[in-house]
Coordinates of C-alpha atoms and ligand atoms in Angstrom, one line a residue:
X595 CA -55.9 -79.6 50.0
X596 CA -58.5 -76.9 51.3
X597 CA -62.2 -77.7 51.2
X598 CA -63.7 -75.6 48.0
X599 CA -67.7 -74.7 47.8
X600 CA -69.2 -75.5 44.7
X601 CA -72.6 -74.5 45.7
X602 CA -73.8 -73.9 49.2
X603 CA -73.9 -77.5 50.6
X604 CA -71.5 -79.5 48.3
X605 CA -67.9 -79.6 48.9
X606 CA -65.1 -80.2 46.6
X607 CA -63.1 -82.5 49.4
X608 CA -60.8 -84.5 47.5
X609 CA -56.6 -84.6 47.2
X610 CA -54.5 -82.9 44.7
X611 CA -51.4 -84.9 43.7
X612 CA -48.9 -81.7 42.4
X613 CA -46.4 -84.2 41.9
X614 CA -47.4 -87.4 40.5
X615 CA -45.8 -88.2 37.1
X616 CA -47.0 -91.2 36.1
X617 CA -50.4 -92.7 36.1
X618 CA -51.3 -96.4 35.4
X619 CA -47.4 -96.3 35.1
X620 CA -48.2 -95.8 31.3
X621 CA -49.6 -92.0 31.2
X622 CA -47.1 -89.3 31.6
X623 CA -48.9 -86.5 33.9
X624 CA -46.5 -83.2 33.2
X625 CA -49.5 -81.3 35.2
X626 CA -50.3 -83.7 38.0
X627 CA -53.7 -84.7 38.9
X628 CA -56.6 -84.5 41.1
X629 CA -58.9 -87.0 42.6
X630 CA -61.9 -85.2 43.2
X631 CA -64.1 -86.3 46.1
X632 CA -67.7 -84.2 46.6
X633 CA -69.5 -84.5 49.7
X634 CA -73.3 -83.3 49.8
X635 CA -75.2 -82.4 52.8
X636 CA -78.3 -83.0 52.4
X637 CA -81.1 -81.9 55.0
X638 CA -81.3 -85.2 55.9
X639 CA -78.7 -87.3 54.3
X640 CA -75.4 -86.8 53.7
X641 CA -73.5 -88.6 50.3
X642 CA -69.8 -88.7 49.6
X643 CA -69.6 -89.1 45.6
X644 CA -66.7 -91.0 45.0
X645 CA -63.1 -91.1 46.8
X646 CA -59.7 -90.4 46.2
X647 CA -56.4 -92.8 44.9
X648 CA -55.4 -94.6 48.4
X649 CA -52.3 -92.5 48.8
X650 CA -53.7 -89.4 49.2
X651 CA -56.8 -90.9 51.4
X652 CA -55.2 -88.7 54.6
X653 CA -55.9 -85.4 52.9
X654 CA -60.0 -86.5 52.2
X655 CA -60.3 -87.5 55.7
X656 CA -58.9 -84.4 56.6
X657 CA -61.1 -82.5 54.5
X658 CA -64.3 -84.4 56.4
X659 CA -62.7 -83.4 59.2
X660 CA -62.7 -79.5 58.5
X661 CA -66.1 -80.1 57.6
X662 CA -67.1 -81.3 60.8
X663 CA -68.9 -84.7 59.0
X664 CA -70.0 -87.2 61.8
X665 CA -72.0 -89.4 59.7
X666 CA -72.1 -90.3 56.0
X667 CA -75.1 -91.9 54.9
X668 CA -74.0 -93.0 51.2
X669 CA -71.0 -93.2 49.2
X670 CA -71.8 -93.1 45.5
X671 CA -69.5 -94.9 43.6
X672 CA -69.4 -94.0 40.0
X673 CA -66.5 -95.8 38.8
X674 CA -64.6 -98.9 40.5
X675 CA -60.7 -97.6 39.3
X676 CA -58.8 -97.4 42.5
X677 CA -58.1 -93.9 41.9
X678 CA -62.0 -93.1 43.1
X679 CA -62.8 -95.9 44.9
X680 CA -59.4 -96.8 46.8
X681 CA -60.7 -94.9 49.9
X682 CA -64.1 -96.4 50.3
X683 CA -62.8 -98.6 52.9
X684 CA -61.5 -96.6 54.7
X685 CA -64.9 -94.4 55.1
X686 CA -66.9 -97.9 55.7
X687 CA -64.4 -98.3 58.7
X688 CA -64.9 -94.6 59.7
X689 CA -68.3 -94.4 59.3
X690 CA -70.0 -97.6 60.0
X691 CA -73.5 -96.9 59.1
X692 CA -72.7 -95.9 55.3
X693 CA -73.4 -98.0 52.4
X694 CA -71.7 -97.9 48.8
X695 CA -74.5 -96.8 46.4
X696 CA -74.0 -97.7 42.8
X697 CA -74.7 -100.3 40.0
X698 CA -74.7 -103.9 39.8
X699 CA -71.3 -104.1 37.3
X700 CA -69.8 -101.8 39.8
X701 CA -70.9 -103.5 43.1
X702 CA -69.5 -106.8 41.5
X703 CA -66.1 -104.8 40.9
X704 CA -65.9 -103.5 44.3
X705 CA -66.3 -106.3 46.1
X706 CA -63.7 -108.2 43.6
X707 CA -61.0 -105.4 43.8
X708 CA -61.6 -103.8 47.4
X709 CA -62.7 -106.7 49.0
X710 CA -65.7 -104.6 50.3
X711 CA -68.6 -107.0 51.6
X712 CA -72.3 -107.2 49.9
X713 CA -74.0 -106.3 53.2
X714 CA -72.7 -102.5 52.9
X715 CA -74.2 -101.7 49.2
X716 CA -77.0 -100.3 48.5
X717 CA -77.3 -101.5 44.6
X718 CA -79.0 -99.1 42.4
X719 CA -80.3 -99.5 38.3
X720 CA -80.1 -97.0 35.5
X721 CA -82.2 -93.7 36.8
X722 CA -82.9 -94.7 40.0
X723 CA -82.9 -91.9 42.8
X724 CA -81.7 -91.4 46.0
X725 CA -83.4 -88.7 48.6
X726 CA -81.0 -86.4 50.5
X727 CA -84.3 -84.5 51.8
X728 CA -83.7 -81.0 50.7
X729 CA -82.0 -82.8 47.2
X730 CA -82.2 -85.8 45.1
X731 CA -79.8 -87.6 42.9
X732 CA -80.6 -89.4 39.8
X733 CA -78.2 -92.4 38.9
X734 CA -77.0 -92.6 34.8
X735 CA -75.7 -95.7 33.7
X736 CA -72.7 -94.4 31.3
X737 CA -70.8 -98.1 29.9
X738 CA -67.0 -97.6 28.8
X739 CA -66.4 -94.1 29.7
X740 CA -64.0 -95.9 30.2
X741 CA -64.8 -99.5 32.1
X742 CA -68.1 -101.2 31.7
X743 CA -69.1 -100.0 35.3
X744 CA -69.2 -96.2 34.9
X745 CA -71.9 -93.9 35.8
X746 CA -73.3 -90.4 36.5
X747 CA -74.8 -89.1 39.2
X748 CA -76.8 -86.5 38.5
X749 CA -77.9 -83.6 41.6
X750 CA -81.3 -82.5 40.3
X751 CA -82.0 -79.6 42.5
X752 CA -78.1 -78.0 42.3
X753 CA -77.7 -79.1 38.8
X754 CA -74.8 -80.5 38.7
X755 CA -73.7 -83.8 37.2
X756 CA -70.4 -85.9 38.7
X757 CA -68.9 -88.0 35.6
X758 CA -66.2 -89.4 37.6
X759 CA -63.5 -89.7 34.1
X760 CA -65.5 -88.4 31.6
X761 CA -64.7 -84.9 30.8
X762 CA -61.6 -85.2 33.2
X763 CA -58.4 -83.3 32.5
X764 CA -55.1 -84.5 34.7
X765 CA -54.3 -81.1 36.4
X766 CA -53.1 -80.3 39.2
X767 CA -54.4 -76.7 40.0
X768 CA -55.6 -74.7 42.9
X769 CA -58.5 -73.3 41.2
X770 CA -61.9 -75.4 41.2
X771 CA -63.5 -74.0 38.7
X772 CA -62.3 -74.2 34.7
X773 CA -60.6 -70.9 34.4
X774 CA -58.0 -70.7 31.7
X775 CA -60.8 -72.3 28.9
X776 CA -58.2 -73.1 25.8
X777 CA -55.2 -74.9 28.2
X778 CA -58.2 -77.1 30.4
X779 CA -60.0 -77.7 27.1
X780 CA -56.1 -78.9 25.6
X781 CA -55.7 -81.2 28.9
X782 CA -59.1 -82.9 28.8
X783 CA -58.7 -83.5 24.8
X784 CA -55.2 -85.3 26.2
X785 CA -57.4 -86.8 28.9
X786 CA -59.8 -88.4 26.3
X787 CA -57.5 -89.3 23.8
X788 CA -55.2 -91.3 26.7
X789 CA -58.0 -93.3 27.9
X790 CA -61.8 -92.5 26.2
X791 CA -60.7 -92.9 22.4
X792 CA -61.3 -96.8 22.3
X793 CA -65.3 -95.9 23.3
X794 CA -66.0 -93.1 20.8
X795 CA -69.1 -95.0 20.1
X796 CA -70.6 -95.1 23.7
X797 CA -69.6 -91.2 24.4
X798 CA -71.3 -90.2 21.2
X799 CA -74.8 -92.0 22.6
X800 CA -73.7 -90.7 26.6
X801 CA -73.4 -86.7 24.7
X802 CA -77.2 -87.1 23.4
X803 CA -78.4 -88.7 26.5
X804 CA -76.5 -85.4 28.8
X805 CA -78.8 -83.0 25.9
X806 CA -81.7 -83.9 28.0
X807 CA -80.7 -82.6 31.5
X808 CA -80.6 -79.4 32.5
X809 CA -77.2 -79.0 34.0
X810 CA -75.3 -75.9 35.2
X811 CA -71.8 -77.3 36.3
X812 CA -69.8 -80.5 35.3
X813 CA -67.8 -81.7 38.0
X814 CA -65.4 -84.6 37.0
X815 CA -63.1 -86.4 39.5
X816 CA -60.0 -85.3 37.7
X817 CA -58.8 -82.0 37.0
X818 CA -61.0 -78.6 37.1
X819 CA -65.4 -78.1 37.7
X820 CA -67.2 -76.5 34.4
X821 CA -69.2 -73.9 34.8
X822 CA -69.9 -73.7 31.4
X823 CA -70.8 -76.9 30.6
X824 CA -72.3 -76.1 26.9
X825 CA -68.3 -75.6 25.8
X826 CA -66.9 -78.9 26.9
X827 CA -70.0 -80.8 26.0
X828 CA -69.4 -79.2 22.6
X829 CA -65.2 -79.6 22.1
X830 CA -66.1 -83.6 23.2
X831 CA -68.7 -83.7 20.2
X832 CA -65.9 -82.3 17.5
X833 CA -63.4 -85.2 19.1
X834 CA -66.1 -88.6 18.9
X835 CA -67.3 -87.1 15.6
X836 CA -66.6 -88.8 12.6
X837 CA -64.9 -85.8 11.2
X838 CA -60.7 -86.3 10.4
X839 CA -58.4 -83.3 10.0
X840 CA -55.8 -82.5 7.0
X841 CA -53.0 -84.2 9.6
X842 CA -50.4 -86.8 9.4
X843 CA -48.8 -87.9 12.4
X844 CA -45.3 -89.6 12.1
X845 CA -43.7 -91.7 14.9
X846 CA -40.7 -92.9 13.9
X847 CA -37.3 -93.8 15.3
X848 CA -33.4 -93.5 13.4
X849 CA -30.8 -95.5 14.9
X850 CA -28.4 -94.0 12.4
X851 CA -29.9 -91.4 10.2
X852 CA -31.5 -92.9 7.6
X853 CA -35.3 -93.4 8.8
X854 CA -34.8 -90.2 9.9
X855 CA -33.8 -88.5 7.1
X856 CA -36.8 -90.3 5.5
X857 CA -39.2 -88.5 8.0
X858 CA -37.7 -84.9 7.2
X859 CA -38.2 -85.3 3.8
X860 CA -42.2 -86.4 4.1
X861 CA -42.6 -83.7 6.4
X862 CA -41.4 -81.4 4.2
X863 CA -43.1 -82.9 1.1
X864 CA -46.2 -83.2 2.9
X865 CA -46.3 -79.2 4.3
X866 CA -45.2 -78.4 0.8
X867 CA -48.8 -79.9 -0.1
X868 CA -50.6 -78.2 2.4
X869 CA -51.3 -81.1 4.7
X870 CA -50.0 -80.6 8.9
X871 CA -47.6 -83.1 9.3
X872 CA -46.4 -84.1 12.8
X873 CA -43.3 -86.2 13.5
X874 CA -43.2 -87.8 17.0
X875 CA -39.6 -89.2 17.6
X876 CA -40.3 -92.2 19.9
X877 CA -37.1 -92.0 22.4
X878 CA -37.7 -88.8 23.6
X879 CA -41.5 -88.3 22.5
X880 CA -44.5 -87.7 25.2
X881 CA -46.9 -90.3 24.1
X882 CA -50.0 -88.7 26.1
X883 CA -49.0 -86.0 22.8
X884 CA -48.8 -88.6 20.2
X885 CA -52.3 -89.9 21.6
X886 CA -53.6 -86.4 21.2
X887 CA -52.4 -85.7 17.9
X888 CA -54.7 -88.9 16.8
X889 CA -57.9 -87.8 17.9
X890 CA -57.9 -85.9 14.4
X891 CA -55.1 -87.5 12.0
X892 CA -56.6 -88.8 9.2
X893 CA -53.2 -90.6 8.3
X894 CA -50.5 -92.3 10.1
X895 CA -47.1 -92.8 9.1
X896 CA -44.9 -95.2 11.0
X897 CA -41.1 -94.9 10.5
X898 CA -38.7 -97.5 11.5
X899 CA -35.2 -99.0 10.9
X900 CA -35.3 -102.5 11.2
X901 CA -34.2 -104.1 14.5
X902 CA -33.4 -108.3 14.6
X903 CA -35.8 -108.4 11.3
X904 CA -38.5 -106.5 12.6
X905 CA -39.3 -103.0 13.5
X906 CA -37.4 -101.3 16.6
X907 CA -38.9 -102.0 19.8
X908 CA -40.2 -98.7 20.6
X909 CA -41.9 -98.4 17.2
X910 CA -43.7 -101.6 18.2
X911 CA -45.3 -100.1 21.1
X912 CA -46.2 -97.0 19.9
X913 CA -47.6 -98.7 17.3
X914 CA -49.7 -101.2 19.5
X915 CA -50.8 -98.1 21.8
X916 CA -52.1 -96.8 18.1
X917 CA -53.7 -100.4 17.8
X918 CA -55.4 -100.0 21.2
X919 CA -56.4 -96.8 21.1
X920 CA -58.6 -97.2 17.6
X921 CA -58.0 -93.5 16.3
X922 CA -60.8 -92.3 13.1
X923 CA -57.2 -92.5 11.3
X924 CA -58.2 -93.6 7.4
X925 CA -55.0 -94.2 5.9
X926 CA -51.7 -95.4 7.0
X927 CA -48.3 -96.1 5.4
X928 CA -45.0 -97.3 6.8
X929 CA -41.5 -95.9 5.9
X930 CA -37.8 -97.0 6.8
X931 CA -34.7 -98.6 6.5
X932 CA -33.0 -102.3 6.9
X933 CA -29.5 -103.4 6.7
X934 CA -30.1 -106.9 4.5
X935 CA -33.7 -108.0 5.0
X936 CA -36.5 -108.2 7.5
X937 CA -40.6 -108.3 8.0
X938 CA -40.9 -104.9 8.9
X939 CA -43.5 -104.1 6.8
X940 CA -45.7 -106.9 7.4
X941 CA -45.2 -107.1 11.3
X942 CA -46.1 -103.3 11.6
X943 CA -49.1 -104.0 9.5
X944 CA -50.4 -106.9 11.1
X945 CA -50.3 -104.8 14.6
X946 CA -52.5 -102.4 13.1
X947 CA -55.7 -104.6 13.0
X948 CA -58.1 -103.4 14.8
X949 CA -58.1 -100.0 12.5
X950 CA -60.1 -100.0 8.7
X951 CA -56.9 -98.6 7.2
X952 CA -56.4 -98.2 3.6
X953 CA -52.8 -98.8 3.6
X954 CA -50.5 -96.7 1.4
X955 CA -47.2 -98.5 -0.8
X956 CA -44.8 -98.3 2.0
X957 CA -41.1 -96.9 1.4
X958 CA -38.2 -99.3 2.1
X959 CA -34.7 -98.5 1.9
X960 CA -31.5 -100.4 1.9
X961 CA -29.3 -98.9 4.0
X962 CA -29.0 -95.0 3.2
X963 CA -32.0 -93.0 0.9
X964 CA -30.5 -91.7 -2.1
X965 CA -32.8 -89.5 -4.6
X966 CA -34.6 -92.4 -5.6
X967 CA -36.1 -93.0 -2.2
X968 CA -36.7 -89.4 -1.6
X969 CA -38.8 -89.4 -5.3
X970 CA -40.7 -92.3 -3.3
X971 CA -41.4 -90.7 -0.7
X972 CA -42.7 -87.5 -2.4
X973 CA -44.6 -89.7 -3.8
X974 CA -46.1 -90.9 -0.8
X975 CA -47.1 -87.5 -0.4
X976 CA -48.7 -87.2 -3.2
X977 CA -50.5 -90.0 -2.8
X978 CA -52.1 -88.9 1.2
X979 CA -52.5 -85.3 -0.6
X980 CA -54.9 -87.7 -3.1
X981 CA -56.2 -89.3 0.0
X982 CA -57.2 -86.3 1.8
X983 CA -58.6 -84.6 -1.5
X984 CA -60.8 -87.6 -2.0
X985 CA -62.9 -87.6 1.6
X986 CA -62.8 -83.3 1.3
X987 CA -60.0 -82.5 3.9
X988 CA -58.6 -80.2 1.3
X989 CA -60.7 -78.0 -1.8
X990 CA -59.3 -79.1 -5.1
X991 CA -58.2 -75.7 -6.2
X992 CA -55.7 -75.8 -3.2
Ligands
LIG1383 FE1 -59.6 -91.9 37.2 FE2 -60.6 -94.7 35.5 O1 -59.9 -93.8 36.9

């Protein structure tokens, strides 16, 4: 990939990977990625902030090349993931004088995962700062955004803060800067639901502690550089506030029609009621979507035929991901069909712990619904439409 200016003096010198389709070998990518690597030159020192994912390492190196860089004094590492960090060694063989700036969590990581030894860090605490001559950076200690060793580094006199993950987007696009606002807005809300959700909590406080710095351009090391930072900082404030949306997501799976049946019925029932109802079916579905959708559900519906007494396999893992993920959802009900028994009902509750769900009367059905299941689940409906009345998701004249 080309070097691209950010400002004059910092470098976007990083890898885009146009084709990679998988990440963590759990998170569909149907845009790619980037790993975004920034090199300052300072008037007197010169800092690489972060690297990129080993397999791309020949395209940074490249990129330093182009540049002409003969010595790095620093590389900042905000985040130990390999996807940022899996090319430090390679720059400590390249350039023998740098040093691996970064926190004491991260340090400890490094040296655990990379094998990188103590003698080449240079270990830095919350708002410590680093002189480049001409420019200074500011170190932020950000926890779980999304591992315990993540930070900022903030570029006081260019304005720009690098948040490694947060705020990333996996896109693989030419441009460097946010262009198309609504699709890169879409990606990074995918971004955060895949892998930030869990730490709501801790991006609420990081939000208020980015209020107090005066920052022109966002540059994450996934995906596309804001220049308008104000409209991502506020988009991420709607998705860790406490706020839920009029939505029901349903993932569900029909071996032989009758869950399935089930699930066009709610959806029906439910849009009937004015409530968004969206039904994910699990051996086909994108589950990067079904984590997006969950940022704002206020109700979860899981639908399942019963597999060897207990729900089908893939409802079990889209239903742990759910678990893992710890969506705002407030209420949750489970709906499907068995051939002569099973535990359904209680196995898919149990995986549901981590979440303060009120649980809804779940709809069970031996073998195919007739009318009196679809008067239950109509029912159902009417009691989420109850729900989502009560907490004000929908004005009682509607
Ligand atoms: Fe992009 Fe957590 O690594």
């Amino acid at each position: 990939m080309a070097v691209r200016v950010l400002k004059p003096g910092v470098y976007a010198v990083g890898a885009i990977d146009w084709h990679r389709k998988l990440f963590d070998e759990l998170i569909p990518l149907p845009h790619g990625t980037s790993y975004n690597s920034y090199l300052i030159k300072g008037s007197e020192k010169t800092v690489l902030i972060d690297t990129v994912d080993p397999a791309k390492e020949y395209e940074l190196l490249a990129n330093l090349q182009k540049l002409d860089v003969e010595k790095i004094d620093y590389v900042v590492s905000n985040h130990a993931e390999q996807d940022h960090s899996g090319t430090i060694p390679r720059i400590l063989e390249l350039y023998p004088d740098a040093k691996v700036v970064t926190n004491s969590k991260c340090k400890e990581m490094l040296r655990d995962l990379l094998l990188i030894p103590e003698e080449r860090f240079v270990t830095i605490k919350d708002r410590d700062t680093l002189s480049l001559g001409d420019r200074t950076l500011e170190f932020i200690l950000a926890p779980w955004v999304h591992w315990p060793e993540t930070m900022f580094t903030y570029s006081r006199e260019d304005r720009i803060l690098f948040t490694c993950d947060f705020l990333g987007s996996h896109f693989a696009e030419s441009n460097l800067f946010v262009n198309e606002e609504a699709k890169i807005y879409e990606g990074a809300k995918r971004y955060y639901a895949e892998i930030m959700m869990p730490f709501r909590t801790s991006i609420k406080k990081h939000l208020e502690m980015i209020k107090g710095l005066d920052v022109e351009m966002i540059a994450p090391s996934h995906g596309l550089v804001y220049s308008r930072p104000e409209t991502i900082l506020a988009e991420c404030k709607d998705w860790v506030s406490d706020e839920v949306k009029n939505e029901v997501v349903i993932p569900y799976v029909s071996m032989h029609g009758s869950t399935e049946k089930m699930v066009n019925h709610l959806v029906d029932a439910l849009i009937e009621r004015g409530i968004t109802a969206t039904p994910f079916n699990l051996t086909s579905a994108d589950m990067g979507e079904l984590a997006l959708s969950l940022i704002d559900a206020a109700t979860i519906v899981i639908a399942s035929p019963t597999v060897l007494v207990g729900p089908h396999p893939r409802v079990v893992y889209a239903t742990s991901l759910v678990n893992a993920l710890r969506p705002k959802l407030k209420f949750a009900s489970i709906i499907g069909s068995y051939g002569w028994g099973g535990k359904m009902v209680e196995q898919i509750t149990g995986m549901l712990s981590t979440l303060k769900l009120e649980m809804l009367e779940p709809v069970m059905v031996k073998g195919k619904p007739n009318d009196d299941v679809l008067k239950a689940i109509d029912r159902l409906a009417d009691e989420i439409l109850k729900r989502h009345k009560g907490i004000g998701l929908i004005k009682e004249e509607q």
